[in-house]
mmCIF file of C-alpha atoms in Angstrom:
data_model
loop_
_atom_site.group_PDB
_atom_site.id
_atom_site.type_symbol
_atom_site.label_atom_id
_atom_site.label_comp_id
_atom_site.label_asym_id
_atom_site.label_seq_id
_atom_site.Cartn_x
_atom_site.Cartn_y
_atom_site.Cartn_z
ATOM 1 C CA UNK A 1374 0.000 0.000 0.000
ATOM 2 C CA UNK A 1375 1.393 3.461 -0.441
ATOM 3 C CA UNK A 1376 2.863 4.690 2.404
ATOM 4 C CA UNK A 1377 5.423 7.821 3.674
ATOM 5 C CA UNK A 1378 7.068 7.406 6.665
ATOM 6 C CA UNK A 1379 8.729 10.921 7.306
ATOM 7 C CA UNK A 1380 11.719 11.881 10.141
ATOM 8 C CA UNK A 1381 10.987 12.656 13.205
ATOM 9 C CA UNK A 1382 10.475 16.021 15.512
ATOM 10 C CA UNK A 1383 12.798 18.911 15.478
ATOM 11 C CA UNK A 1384 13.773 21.989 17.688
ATOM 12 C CA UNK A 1385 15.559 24.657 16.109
ATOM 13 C CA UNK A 1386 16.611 28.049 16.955
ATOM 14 C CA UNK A 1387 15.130 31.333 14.551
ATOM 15 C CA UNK A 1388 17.895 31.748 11.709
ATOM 16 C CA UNK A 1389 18.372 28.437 11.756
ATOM 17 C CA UNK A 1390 17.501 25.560 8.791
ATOM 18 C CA UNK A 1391 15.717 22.435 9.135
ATOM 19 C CA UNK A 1392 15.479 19.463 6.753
ATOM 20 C CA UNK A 1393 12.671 16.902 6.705
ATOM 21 C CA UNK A 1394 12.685 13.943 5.117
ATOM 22 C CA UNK A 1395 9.477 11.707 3.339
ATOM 23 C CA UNK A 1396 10.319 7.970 2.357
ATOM 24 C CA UNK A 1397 7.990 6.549 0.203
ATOM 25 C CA UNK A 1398 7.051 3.015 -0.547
ATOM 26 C CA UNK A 1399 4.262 0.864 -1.960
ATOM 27 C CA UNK A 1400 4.571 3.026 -5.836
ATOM 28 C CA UNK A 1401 6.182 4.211 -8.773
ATOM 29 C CA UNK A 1402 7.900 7.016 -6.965
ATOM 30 C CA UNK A 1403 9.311 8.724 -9.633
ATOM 31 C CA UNK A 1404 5.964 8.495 -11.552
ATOM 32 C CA UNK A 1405 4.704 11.317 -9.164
ATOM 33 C CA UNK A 1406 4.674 14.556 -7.984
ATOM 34 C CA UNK A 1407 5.221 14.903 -4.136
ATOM 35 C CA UNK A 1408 3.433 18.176 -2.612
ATOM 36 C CA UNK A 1409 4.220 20.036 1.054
ATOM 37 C CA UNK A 1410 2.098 21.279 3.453
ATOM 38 C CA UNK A 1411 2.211 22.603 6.930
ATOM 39 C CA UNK A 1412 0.020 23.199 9.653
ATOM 40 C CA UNK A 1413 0.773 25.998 12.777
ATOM 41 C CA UNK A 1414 -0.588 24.755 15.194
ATOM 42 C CA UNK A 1415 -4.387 25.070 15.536
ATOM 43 C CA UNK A 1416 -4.593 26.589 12.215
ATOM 44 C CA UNK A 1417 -5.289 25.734 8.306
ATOM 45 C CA UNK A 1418 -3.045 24.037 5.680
ATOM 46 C CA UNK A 1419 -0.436 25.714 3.860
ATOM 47 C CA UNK A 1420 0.541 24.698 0.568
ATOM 48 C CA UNK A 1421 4.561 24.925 0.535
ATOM 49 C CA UNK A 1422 5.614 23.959 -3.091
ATOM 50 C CA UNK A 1423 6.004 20.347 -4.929
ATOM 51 C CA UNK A 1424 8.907 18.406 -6.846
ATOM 52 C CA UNK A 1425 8.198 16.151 -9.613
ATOM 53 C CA UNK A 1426 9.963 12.961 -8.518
ATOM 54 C CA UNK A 1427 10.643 11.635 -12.175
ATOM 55 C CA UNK A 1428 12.520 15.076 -13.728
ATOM 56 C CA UNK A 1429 13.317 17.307 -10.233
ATOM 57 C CA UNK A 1430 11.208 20.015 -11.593
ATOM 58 C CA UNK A 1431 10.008 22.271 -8.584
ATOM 59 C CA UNK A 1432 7.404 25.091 -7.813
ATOM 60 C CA UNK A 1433 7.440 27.116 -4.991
ATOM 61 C CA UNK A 1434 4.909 28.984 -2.826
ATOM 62 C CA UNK A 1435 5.473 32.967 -3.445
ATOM 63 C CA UNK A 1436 5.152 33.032 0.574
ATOM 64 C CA UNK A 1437 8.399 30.932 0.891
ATOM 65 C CA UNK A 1438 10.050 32.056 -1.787
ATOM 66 C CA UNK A 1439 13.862 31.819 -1.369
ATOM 67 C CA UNK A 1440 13.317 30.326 1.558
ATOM 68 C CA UNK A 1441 12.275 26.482 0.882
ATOM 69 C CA UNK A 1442 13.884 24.609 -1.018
ATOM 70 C CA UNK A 1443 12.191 20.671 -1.923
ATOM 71 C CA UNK A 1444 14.507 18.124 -3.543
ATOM 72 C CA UNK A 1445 14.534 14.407 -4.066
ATOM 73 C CA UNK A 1446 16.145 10.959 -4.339
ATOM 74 C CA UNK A 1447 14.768 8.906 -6.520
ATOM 75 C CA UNK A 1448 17.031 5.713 -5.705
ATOM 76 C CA UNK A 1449 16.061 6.087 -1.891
ATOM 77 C CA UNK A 1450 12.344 6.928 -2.961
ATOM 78 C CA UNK A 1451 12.714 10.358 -0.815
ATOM 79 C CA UNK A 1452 11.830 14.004 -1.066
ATOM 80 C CA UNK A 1453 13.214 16.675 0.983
ATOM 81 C CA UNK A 1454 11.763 19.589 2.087
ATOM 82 C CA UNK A 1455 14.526 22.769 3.388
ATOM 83 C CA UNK A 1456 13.244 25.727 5.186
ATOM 84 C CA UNK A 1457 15.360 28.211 5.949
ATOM 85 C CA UNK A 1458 15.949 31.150 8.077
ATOM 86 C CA UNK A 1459 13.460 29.781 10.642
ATOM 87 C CA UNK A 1460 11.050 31.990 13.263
ATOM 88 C CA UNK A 1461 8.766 31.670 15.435
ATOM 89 C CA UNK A 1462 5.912 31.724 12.938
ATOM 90 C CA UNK A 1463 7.777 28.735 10.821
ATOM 91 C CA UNK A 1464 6.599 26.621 13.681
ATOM 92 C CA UNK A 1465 4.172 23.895 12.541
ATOM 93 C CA UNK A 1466 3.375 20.121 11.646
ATOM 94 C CA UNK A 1467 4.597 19.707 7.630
ATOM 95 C CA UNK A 1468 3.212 16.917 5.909
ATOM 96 C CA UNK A 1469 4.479 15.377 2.281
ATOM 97 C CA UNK A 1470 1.337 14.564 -0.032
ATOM 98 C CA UNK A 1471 1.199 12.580 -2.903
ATOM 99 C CA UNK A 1472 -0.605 14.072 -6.168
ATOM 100 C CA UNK A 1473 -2.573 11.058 -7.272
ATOM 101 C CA UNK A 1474 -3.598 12.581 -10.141
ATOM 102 C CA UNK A 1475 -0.986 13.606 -12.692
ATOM 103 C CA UNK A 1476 -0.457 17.115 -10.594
ATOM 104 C CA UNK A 1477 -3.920 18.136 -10.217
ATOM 105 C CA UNK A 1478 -3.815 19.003 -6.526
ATOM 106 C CA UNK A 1479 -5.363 15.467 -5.540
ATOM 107 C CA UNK A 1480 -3.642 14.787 -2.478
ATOM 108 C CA UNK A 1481 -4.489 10.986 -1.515
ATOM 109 C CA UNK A 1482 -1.768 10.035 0.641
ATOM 110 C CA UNK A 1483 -0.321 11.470 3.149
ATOM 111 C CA UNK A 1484 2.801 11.365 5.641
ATOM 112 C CA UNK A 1485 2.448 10.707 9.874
ATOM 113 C CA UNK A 1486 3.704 15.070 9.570
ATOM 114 C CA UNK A 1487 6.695 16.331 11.155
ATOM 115 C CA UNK A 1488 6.701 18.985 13.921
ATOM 116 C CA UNK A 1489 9.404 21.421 13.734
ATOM 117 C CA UNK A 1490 9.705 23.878 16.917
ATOM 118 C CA UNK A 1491 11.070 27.097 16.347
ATOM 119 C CA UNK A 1492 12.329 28.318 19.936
ATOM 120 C CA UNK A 1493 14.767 30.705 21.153
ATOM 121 C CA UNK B 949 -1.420 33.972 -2.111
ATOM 122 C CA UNK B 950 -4.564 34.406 0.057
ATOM 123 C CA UNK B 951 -6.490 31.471 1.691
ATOM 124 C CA UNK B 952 -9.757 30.554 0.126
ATOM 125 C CA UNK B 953 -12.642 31.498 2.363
ATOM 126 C CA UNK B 954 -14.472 29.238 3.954
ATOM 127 C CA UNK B 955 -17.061 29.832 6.939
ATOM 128 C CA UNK B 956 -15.719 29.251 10.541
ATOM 129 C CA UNK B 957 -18.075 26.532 11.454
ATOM 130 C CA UNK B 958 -20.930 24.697 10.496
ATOM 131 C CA UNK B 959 -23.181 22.102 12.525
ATOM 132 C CA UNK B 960 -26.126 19.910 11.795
ATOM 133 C CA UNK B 961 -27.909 17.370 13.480
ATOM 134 C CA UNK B 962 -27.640 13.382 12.700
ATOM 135 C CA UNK B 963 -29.526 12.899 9.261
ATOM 136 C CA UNK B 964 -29.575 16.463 8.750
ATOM 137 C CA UNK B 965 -27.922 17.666 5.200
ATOM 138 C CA UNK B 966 -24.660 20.214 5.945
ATOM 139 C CA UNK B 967 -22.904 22.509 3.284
ATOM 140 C CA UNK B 968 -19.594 24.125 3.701
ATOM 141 C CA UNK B 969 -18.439 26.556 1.387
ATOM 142 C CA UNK B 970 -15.462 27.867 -0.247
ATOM 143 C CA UNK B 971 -15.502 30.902 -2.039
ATOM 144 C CA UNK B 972 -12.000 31.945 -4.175
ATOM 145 C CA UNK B 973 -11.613 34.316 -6.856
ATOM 146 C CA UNK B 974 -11.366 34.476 -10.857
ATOM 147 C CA UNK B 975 -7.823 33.879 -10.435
ATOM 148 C CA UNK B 976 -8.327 30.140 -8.940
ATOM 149 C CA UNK B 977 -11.981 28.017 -7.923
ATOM 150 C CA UNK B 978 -13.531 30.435 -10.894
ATOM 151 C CA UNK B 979 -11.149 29.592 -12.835
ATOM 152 C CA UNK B 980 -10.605 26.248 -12.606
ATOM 153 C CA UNK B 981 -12.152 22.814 -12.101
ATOM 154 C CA UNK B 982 -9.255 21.718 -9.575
ATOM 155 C CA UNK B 983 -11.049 22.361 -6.445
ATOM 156 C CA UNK B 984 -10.189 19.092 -3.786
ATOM 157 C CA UNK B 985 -11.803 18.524 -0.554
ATOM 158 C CA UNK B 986 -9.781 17.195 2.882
ATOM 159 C CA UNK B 987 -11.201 16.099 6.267
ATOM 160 C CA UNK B 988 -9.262 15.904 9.146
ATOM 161 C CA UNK B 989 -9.954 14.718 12.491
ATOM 162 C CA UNK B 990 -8.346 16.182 15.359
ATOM 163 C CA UNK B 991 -4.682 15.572 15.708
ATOM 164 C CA UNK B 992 -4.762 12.995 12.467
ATOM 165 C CA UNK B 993 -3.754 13.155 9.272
ATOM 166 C CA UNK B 994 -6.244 15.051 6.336
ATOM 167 C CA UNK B 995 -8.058 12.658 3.983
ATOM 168 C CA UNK B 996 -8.676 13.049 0.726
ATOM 169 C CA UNK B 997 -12.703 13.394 0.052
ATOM 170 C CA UNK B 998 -13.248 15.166 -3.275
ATOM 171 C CA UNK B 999 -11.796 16.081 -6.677
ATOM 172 C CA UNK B 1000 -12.007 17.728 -9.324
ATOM 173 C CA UNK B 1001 -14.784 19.525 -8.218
ATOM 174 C CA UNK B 1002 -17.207 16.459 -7.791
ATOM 175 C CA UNK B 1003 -15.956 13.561 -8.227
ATOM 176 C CA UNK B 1004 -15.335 11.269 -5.060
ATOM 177 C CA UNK B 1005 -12.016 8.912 -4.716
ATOM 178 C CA UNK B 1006 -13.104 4.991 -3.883
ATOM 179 C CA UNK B 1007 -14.140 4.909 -0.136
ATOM 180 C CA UNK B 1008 -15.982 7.765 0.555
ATOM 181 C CA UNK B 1009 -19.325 7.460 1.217
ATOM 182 C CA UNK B 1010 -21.599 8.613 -1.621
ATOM 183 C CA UNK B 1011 -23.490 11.226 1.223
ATOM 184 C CA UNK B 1012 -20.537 13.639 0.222
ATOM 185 C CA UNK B 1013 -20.966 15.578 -2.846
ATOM 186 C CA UNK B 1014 -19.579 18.708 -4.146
ATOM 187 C CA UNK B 1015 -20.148 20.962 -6.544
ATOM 188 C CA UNK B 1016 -19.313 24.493 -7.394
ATOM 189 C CA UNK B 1017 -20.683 28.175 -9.425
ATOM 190 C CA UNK B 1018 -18.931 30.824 -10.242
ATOM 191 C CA UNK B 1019 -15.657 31.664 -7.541
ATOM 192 C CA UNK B 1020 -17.827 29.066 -4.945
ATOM 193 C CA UNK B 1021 -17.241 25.487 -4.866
ATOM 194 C CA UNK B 1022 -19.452 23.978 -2.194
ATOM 195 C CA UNK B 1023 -19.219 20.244 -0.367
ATOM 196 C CA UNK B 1024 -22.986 18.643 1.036
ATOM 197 C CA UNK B 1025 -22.305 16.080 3.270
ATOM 198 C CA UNK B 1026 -26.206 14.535 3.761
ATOM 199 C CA UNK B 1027 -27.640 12.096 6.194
ATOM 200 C CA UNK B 1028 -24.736 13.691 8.815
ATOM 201 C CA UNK B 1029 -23.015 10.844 10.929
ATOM 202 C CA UNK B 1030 -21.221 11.921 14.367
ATOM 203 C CA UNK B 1031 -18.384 10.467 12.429
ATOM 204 C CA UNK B 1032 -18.438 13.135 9.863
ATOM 205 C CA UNK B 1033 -17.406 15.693 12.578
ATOM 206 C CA UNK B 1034 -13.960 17.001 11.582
ATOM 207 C CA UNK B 1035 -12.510 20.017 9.772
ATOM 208 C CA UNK B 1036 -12.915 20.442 6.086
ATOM 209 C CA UNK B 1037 -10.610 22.400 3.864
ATOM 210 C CA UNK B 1038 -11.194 22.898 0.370
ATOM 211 C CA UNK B 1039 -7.921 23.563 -1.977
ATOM 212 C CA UNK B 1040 -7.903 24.856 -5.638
ATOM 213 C CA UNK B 1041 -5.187 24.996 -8.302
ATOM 214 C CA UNK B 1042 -4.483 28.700 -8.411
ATOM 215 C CA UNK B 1043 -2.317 28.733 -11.920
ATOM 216 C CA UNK B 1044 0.705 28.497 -12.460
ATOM 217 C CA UNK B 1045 1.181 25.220 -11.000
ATOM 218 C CA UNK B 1046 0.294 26.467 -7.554
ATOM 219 C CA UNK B 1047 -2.218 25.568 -5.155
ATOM 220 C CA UNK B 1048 -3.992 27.431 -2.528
ATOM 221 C CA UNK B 1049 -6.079 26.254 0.869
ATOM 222 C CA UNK B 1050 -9.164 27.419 2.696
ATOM 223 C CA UNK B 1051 -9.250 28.673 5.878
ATOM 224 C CA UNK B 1052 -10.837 25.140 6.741
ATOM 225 C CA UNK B 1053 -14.363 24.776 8.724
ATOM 226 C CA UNK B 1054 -15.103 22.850 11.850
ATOM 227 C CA UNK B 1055 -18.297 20.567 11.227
ATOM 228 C CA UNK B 1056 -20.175 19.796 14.681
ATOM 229 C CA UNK B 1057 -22.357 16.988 14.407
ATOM 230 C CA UNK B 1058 -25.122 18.100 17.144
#
């Protein structure tokens, strides 16, 4: 069955980075386009950007523009998702998504989330 | 990118017929027949309920529809269940290859 298992919690500092992984199983990976998405904490998903998993390509949200940065390996079945120059606001569960349906926003499997902790 | 609007909360009583809106612009639900539906239960994961406007993957129950006019898509969820209370967010493909959320809706099930 298709499955993403990503890495676990993280605490960071503001200024600082943090890099989640997503390992998928149970599919074509690279036959896909993996989406991010976060959720602050008793608030409403966020679309972050995607990567196709085949060719790399990548699109962005203009609200973390130059600060996200998704990437993937396609022999370890895993996308990557980079956020950078962390605050308090950054803090949040982010989930990878699969598109089911040849990018058309159809979301139909999702990771356990992560919870990253931004904290002085 | 602004969040699509959707209406704090809704609530209905079991049996009862419930519709949650989501109301975008020309720019993305007007424009486009992209619009997906999620539920998510407290502290779980979102599941997909709807997409391409109306069209519901295999599992979920046929008493969730959705359909859309102009810059509104809308989801009915009829013959309510206590199960069925959760948050819904609607999404729509905004151009561009980017994708935009609701502000999600809380569905009490009286």
């Amino acid at each position: 069955q298709v499955q993403f298992v990503q890495s676990g919690a993280e605490v960071k500092k503001p200024g600082a980075s943090v890099k989640v992984s997503c390992k998928a199983s149970g599919f074509t990976f690279s036959s896909y386009v993996i989406h991010w998405v976060r959720q602050a904490p008793g608030q409403r998903l966020e679309w972050m950007g995607w990567i196709h998993a085949g060719n790399a390509n990548t699109k962005y949200s203009q609200n973390f523009q130059g600060r996200v940065a998704i990437s993937r390996d396609a022999s370890a079945s895993t996308a990557y998702m980079e956020l950078n120059s962390l605050r308090s606001e950054d803090t949040a569960i982010y989930y990878c998504t699969r598109d089911w349906l040849d990018n058309s926003g159809s979301f139909d499997s999702w990771g356990q989330g992560t919870l990253v902790t931004v904290s002085s | 990118q602004s969040a699509l609007t959707q209406p704090r909360s809704v609530s209905g009583s079991p049996g009862q017929s419930v519709t949650i809106s989501c109301t975008g612009t020309r720019s993305d639900v007007g424009a486009y027949n992209y619009v997906t539906w999620y539920q998510q239960h407290p502290g779980k994961v979102p599941k997909f309920m709807m997409y391409d406007v109306s069209k519901r993957p295999s599992g979920v129950p046929d008493r969730f529809s959705g359909s859309k006019s102009g810059n509104t898509a809308s989801l009915t969820i009829s013959g309510l269940q206590a199960e069925d209370e959760a948050d819904y967010y609607c999404c729509s493909y905004a151009g561009t290859y980017t994708w935009v959320f609701g502000g999600g809706t809380t569905l009490t099930v009286l």
